[in-house]
JSON list of N, CA and C in Angstrom, two decimals:
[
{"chain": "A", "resi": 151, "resn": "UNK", "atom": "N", "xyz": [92.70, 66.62, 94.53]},
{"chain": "A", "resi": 151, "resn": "UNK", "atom": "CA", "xyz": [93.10, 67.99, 94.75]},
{"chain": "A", "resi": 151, "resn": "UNK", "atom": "C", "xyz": [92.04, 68.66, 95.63]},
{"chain": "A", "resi": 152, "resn": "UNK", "atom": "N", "xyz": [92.45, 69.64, 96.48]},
{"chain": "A", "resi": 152, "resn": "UNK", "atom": "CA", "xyz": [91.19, 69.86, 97.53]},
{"chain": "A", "resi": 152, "resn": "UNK", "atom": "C", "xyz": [90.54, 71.13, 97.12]},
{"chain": "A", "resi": 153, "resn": "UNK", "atom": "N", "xyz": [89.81, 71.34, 97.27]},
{"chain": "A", "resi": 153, "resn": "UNK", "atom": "CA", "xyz": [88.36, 72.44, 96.67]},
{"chain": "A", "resi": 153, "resn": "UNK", "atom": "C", "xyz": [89.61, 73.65, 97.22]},
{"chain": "A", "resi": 154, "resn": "UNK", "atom": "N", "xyz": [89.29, 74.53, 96.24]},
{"chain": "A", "resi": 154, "resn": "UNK", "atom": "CA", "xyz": [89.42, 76.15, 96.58]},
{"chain": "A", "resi": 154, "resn": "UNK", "atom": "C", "xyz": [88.65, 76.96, 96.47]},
{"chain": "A", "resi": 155, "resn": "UNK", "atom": "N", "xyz": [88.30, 77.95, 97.31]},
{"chain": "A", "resi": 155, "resn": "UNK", "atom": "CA", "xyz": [87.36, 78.58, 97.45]},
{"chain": "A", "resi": 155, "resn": "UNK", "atom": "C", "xyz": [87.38, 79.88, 96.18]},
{"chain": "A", "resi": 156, "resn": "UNK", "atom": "N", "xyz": [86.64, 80.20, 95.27]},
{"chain": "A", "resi": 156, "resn": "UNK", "atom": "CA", "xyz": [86.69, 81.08, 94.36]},
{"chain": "A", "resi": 156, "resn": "UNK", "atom": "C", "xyz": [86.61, 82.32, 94.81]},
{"chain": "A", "resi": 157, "resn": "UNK", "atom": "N", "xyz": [86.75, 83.59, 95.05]},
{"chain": "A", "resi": 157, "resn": "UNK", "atom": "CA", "xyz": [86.35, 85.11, 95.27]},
{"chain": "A", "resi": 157, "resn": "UNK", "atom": "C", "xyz": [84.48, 85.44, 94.76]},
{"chain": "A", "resi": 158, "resn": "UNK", "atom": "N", "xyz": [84.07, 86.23, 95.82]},
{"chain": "A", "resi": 158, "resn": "UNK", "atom": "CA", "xyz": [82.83, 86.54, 94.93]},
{"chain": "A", "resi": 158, "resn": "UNK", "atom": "C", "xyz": [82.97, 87.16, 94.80]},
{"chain": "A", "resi": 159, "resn": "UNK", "atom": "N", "xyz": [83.97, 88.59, 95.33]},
{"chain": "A", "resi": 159, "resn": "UNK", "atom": "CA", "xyz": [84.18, 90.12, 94.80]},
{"chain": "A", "resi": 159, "resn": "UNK", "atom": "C", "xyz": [85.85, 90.36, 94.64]},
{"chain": "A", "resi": 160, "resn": "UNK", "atom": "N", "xyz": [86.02, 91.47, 93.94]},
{"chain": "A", "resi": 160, "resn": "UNK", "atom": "CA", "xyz": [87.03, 91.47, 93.56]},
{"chain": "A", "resi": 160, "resn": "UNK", "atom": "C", "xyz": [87.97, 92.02, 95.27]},
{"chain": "A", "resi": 161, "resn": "UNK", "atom": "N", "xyz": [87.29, 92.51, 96.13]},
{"chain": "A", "resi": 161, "resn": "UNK", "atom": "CA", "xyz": [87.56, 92.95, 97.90]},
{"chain": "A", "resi": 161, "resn": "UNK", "atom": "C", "xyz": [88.20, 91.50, 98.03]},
{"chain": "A", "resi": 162, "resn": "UNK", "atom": "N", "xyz": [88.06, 90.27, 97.19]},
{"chain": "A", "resi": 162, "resn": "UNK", "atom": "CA", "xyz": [88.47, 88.97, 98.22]},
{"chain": "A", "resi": 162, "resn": "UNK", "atom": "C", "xyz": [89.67, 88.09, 97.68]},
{"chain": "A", "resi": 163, "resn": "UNK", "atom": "N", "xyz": [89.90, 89.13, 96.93]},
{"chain": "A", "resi": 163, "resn": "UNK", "atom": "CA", "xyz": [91.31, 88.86, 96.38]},
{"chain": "A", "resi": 163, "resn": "UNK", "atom": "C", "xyz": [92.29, 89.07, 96.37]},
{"chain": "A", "resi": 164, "resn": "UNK", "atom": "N", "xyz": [93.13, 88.53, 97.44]},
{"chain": "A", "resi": 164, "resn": "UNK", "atom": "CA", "xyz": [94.41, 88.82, 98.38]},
{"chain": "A", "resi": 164, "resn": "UNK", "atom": "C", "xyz": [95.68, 88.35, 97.50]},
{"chain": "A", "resi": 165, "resn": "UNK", "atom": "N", "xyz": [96.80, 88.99, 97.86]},
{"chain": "A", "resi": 165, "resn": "UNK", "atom": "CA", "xyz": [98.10, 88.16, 97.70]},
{"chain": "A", "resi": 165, "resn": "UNK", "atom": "C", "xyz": [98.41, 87.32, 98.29]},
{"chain": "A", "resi": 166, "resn": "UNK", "atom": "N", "xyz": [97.57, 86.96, 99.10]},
{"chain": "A", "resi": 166, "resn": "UNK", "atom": "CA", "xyz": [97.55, 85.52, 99.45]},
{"chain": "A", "resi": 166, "resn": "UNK", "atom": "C", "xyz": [96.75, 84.04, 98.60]},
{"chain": "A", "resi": 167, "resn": "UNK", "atom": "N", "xyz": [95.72, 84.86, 98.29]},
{"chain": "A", "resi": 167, "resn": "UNK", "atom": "CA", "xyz": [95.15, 83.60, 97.52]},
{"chain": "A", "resi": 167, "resn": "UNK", "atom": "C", "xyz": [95.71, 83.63, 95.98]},
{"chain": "A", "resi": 168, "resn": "UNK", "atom": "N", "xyz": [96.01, 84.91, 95.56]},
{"chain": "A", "resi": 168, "resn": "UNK", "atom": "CA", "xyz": [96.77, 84.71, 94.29]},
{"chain": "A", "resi": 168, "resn": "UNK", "atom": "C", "xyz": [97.86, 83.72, 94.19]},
{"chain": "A", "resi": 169, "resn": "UNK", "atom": "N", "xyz": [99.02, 83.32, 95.13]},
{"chain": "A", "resi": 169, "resn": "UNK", "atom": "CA", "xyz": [99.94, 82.62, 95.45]},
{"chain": "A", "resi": 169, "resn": "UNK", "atom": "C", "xyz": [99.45, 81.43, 95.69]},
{"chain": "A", "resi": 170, "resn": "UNK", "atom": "N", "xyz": [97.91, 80.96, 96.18]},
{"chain": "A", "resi": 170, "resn": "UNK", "atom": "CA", "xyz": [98.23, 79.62, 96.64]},
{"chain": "A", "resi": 170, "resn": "UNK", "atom": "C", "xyz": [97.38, 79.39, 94.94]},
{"chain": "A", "resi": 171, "resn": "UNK", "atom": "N", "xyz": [97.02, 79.83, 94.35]},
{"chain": "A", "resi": 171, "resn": "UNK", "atom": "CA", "xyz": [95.83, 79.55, 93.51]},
{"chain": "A", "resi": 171, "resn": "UNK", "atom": "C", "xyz": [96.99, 79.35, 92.16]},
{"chain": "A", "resi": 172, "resn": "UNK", "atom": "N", "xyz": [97.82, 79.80, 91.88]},
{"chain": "A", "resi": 172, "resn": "UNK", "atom": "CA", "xyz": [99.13, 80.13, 91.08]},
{"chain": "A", "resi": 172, "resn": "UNK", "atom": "C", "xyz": [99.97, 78.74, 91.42]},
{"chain": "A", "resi": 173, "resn": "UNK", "atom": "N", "xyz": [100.26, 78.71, 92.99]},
{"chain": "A", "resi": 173, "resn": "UNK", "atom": "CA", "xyz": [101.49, 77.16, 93.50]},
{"chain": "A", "resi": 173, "resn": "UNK", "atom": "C", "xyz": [101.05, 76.33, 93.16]},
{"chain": "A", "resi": 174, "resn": "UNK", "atom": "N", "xyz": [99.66, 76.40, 93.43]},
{"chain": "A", "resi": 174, "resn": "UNK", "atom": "CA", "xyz": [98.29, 74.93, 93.49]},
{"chain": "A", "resi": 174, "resn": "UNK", "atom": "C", "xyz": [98.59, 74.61, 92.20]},
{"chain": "A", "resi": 175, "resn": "UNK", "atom": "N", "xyz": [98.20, 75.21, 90.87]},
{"chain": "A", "resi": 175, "resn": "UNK", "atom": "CA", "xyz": [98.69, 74.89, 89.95]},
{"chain": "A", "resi": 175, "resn": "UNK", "atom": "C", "xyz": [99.79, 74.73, 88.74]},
{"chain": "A", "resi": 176, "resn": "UNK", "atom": "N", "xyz": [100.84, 75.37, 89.24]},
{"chain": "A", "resi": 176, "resn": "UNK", "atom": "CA", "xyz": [101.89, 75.59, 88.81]},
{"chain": "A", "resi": 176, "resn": "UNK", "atom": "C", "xyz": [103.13, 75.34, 90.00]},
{"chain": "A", "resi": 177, "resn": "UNK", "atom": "N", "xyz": [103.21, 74.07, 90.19]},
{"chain": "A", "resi": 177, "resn": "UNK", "atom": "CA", "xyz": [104.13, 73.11, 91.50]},
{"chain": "A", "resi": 177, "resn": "UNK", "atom": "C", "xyz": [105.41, 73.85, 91.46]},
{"chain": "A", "resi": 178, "resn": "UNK", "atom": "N", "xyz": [105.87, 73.92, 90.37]},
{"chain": "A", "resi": 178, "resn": "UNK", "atom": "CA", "xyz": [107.55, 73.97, 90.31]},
{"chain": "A", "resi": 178, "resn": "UNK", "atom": "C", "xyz": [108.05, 75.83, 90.49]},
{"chain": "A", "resi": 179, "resn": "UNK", "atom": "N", "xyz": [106.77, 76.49, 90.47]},
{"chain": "A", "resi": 179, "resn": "UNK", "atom": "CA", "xyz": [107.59, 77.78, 90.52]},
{"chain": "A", "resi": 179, "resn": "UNK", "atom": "C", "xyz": [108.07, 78.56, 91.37]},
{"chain": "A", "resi": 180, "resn": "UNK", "atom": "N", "xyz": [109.02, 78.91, 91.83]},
{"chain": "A", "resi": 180, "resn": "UNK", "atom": "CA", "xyz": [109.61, 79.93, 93.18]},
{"chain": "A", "resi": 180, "resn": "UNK", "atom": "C", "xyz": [109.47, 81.48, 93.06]},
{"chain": "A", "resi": 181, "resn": "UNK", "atom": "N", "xyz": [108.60, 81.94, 92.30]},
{"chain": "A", "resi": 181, "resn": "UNK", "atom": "CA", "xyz": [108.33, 83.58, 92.06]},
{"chain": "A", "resi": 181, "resn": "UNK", "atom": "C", "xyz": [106.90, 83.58, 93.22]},
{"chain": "A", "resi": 182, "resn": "UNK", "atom": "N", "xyz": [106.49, 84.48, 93.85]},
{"chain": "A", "resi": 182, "resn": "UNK", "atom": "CA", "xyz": [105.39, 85.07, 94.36]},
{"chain": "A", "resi": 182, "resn": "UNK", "atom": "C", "xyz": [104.77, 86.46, 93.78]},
{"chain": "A", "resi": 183, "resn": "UNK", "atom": "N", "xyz": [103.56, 86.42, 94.18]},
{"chain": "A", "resi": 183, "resn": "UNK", "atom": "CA", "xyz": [102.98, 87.55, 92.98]},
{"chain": "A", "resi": 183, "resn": "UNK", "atom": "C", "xyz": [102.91, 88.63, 94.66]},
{"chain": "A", "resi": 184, "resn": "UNK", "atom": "N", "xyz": [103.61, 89.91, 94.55]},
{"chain": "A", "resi": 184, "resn": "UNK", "atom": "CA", "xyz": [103.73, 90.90, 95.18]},
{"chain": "A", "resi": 184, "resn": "UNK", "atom": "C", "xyz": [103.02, 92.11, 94.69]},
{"chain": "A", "resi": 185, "resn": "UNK", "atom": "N", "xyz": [101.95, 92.33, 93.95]},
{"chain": "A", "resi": 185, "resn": "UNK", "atom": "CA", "xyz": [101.03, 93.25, 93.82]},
{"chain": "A", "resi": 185, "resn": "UNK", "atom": "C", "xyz": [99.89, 92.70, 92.44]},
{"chain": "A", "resi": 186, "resn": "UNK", "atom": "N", "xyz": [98.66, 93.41, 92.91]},
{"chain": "A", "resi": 186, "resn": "UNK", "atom": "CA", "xyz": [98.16, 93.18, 92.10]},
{"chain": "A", "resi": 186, "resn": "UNK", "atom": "C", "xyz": [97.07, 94.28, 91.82]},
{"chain": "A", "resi": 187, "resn": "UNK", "atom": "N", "xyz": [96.95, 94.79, 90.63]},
{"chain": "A", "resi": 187, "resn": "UNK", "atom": "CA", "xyz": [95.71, 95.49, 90.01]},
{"chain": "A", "resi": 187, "resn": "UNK", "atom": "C", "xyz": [94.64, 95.30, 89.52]},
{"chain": "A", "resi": 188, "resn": "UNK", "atom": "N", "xyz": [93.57, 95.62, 89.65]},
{"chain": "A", "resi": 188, "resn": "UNK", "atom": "CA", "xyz": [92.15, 94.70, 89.28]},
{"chain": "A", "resi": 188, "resn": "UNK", "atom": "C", "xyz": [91.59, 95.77, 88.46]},
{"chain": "A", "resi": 189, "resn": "UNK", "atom": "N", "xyz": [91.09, 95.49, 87.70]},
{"chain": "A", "resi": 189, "resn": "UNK", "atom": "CA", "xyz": [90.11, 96.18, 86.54]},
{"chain": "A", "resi": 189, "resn": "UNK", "atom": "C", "xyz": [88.62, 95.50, 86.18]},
{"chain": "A", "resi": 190, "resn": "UNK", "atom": "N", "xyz": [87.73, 95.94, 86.46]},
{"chain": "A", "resi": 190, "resn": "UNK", "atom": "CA", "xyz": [86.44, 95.42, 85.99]},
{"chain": "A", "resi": 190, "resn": "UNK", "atom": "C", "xyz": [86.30, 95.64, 83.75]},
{"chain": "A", "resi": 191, "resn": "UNK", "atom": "N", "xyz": [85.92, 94.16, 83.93]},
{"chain": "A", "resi": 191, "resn": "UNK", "atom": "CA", "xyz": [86.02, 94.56, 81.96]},
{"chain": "A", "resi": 191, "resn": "UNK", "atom": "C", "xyz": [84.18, 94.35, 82.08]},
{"chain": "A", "resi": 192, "resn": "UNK", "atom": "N", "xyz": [83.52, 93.91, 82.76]},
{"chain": "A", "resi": 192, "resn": "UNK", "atom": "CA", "xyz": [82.49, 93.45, 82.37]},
{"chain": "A", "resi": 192, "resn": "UNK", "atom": "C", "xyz": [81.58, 94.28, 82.55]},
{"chain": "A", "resi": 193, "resn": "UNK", "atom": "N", "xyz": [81.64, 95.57, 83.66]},
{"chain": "A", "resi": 193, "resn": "UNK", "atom": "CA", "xyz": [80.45, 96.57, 83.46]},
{"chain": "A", "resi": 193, "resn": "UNK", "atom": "C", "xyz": [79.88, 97.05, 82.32]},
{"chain": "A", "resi": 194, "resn": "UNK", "atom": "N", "xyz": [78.47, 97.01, 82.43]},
{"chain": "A", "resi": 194, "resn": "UNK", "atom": "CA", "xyz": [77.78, 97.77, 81.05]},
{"chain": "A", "resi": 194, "resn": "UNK", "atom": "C", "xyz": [78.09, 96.91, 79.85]},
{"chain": "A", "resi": 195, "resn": "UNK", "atom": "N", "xyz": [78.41, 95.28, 80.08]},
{"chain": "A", "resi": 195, "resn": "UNK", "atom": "CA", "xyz": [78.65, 94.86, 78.69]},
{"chain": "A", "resi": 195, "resn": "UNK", "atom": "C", "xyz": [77.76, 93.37, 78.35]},
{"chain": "A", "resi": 196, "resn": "UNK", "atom": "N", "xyz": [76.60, 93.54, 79.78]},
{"chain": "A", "resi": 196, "resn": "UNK", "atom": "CA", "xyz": [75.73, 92.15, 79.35]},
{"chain": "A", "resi": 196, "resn": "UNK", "atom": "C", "xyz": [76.14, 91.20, 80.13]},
{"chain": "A", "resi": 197, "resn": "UNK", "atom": "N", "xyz": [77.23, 91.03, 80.83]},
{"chain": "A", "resi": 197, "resn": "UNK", "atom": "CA", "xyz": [77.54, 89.56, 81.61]},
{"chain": "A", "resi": 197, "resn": "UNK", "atom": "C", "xyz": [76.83, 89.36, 82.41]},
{"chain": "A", "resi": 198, "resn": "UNK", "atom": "N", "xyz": [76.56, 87.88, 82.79]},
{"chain": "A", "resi": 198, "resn": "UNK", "atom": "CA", "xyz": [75.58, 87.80, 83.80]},
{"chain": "A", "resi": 198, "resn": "UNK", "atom": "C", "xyz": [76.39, 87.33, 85.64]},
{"chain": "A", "resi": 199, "resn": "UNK", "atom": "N", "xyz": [77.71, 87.81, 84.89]},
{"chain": "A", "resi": 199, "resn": "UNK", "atom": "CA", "xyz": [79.03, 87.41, 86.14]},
{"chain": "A", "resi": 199, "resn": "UNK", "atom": "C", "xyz": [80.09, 88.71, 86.32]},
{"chain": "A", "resi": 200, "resn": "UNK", "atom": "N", "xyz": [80.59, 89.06, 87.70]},
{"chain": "A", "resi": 200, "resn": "UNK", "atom": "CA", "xyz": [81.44, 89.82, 87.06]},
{"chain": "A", "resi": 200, "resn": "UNK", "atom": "C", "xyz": [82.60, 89.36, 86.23]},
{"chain": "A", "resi": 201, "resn": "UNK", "atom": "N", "xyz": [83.22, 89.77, 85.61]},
{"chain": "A", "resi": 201, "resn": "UNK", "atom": "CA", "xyz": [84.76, 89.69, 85.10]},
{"chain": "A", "resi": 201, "resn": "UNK", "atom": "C", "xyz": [85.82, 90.82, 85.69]},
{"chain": "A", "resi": 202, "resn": "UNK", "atom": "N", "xyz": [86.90, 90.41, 85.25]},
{"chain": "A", "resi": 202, "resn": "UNK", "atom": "CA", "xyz": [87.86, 91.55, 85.90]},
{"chain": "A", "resi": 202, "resn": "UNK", "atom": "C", "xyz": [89.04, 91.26, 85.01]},
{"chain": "A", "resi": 203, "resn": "UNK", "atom": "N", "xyz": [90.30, 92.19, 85.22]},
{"chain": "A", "resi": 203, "resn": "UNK", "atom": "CA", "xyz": [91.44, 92.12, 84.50]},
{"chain": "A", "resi": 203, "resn": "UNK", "atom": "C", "xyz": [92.66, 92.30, 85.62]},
{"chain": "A", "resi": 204, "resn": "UNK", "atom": "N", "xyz": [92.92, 91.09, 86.09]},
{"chain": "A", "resi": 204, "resn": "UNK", "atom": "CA", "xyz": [94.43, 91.55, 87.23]},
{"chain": "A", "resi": 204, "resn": "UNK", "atom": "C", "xyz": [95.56, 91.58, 86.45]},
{"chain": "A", "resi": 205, "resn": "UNK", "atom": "N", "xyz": [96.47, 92.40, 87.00]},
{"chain": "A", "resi": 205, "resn": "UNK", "atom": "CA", "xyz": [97.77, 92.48, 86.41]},
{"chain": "A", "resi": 205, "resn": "UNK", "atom": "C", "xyz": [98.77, 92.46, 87.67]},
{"chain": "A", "resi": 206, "resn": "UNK", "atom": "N", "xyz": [99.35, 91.47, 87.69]},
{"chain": "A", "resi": 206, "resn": "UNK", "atom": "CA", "xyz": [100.40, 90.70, 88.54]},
{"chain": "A", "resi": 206, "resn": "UNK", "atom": "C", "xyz": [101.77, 90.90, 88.41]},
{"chain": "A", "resi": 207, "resn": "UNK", "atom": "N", "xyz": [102.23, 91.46, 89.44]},
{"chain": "A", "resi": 207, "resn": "UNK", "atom": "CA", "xyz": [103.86, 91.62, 90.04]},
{"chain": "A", "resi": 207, "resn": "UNK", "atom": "C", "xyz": [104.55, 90.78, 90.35]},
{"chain": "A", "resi": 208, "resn": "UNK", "atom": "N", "xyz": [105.72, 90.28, 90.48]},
{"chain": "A", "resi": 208, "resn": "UNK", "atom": "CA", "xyz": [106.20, 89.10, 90.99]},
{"chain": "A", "resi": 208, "resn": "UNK", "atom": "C", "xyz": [107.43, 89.70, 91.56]},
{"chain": "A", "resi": 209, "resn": "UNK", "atom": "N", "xyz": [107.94, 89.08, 92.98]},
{"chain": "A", "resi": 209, "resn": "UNK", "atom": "CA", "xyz": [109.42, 89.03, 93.23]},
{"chain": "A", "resi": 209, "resn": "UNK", "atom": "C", "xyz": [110.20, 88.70, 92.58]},
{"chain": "A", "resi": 210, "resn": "UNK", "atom": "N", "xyz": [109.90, 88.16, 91.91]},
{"chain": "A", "resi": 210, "resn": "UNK", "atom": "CA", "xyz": [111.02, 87.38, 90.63]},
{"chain": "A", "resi": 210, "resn": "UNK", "atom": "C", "xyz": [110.84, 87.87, 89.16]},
{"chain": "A", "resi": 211, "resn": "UNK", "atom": "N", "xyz": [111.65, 87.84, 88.09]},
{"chain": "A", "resi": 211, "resn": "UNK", "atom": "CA", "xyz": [111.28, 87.80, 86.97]},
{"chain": "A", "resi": 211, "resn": "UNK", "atom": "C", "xyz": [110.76, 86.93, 86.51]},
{"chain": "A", "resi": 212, "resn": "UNK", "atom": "N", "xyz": [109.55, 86.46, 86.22]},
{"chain": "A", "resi": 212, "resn": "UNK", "atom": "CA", "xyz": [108.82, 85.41, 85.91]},
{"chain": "A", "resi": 212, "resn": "UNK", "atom": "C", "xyz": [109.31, 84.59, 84.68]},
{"chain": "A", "resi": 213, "resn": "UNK", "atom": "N", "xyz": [109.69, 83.92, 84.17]},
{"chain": "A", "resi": 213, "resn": "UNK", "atom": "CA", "xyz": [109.49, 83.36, 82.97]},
{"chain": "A", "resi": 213, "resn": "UNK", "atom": "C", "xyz": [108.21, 82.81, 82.43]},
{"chain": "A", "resi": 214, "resn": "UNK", "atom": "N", "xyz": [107.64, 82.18, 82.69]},
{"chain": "A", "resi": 214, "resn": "UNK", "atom": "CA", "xyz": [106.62, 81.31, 82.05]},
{"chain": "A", "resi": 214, "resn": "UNK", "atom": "C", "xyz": [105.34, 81.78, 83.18]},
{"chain": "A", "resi": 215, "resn": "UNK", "atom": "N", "xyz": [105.34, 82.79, 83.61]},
{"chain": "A", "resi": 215, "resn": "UNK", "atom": "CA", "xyz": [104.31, 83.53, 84.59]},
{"chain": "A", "resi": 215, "resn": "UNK", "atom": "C", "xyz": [103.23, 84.51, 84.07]},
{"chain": "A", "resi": 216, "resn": "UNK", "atom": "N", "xyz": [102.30, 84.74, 84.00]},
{"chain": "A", "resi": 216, "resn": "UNK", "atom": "CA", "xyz": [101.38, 85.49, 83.34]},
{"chain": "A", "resi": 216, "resn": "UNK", "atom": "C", "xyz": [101.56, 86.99, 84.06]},
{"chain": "A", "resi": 217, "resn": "UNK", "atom": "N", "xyz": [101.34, 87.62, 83.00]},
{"chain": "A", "resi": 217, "resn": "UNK", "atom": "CA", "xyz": [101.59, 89.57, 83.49]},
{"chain": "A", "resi": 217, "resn": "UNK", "atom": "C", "xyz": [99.45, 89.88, 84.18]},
{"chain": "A", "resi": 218, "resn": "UNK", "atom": "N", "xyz": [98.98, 89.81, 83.60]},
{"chain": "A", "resi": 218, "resn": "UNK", "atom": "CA", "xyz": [97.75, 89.56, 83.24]},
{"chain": "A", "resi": 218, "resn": "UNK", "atom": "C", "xyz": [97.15, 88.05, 83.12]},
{"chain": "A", "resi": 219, "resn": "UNK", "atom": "N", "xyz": [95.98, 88.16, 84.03]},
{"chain": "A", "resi": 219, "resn": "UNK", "atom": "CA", "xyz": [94.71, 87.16, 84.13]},
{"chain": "A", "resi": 219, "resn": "UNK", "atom": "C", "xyz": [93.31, 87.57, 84.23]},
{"chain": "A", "resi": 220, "resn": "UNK", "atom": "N", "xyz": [92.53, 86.83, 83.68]},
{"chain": "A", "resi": 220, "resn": "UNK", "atom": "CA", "xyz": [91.26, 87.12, 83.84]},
{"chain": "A", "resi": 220, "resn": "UNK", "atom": "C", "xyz": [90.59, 86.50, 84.85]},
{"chain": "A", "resi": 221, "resn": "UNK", "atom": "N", "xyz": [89.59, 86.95, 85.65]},
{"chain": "A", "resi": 221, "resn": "UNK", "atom": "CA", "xyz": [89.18, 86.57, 86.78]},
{"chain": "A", "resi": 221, "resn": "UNK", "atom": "C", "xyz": [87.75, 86.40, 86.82]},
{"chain": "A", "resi": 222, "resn": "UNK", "atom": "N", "xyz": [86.87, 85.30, 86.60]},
{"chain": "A", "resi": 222, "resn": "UNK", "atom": "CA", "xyz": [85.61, 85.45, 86.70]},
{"chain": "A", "resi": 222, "resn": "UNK", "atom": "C", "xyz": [84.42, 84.58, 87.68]},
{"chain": "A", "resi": 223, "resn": "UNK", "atom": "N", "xyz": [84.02, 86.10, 88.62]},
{"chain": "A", "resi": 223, "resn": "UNK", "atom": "CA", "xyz": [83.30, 85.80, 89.69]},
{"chain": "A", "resi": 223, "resn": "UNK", "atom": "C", "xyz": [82.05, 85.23, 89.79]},
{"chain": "A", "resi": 224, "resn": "UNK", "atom": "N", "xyz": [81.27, 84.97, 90.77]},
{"chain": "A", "resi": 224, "resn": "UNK", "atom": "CA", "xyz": [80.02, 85.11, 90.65]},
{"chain": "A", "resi": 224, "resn": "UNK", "atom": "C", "xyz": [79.36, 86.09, 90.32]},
{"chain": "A", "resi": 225, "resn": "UNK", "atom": "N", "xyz": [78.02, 86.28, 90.23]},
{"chain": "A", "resi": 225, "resn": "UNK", "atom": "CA", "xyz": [77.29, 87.65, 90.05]},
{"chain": "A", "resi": 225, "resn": "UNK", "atom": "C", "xyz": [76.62, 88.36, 91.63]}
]
């Protein structure tokens, strides 16, 4: 499987890489994620990384698709 490049800020997180990072691992699905919201959970709470909270749109009604993911960057 070929390397993917991780985000170091939450600025590098496109609807584009959400889709290939989602296909890459989930082969069979025909939904695309068409918006996304980012939330920092980790300020002020000790991590030595950021974290974040996306919440994901899809063209499709997802079935077996996550509403919400956690995302964790470098520091």
């Amino acid at each position: 499987m070929p390397y993917m490049r991780v985000p170091d800020s939450l600025n590098e997180i496109t609807l584009s890489w959400l889709n290939e990072a989602l296909h890459s691992k989930l082969s069979l699905i025909d939904a695309s994620v068409t918006s996304c919201t980012a939330k920092m959970i980790s300020e002020g709470q000790g991590f030595m990384s950021q974290v974040a909270r996306l919440e994901l749109g899809y063209d499709k009604e997802p079935e077996h698709l996550p509403r919400t993911v956690i995302i964790k960057m470098p520091s």
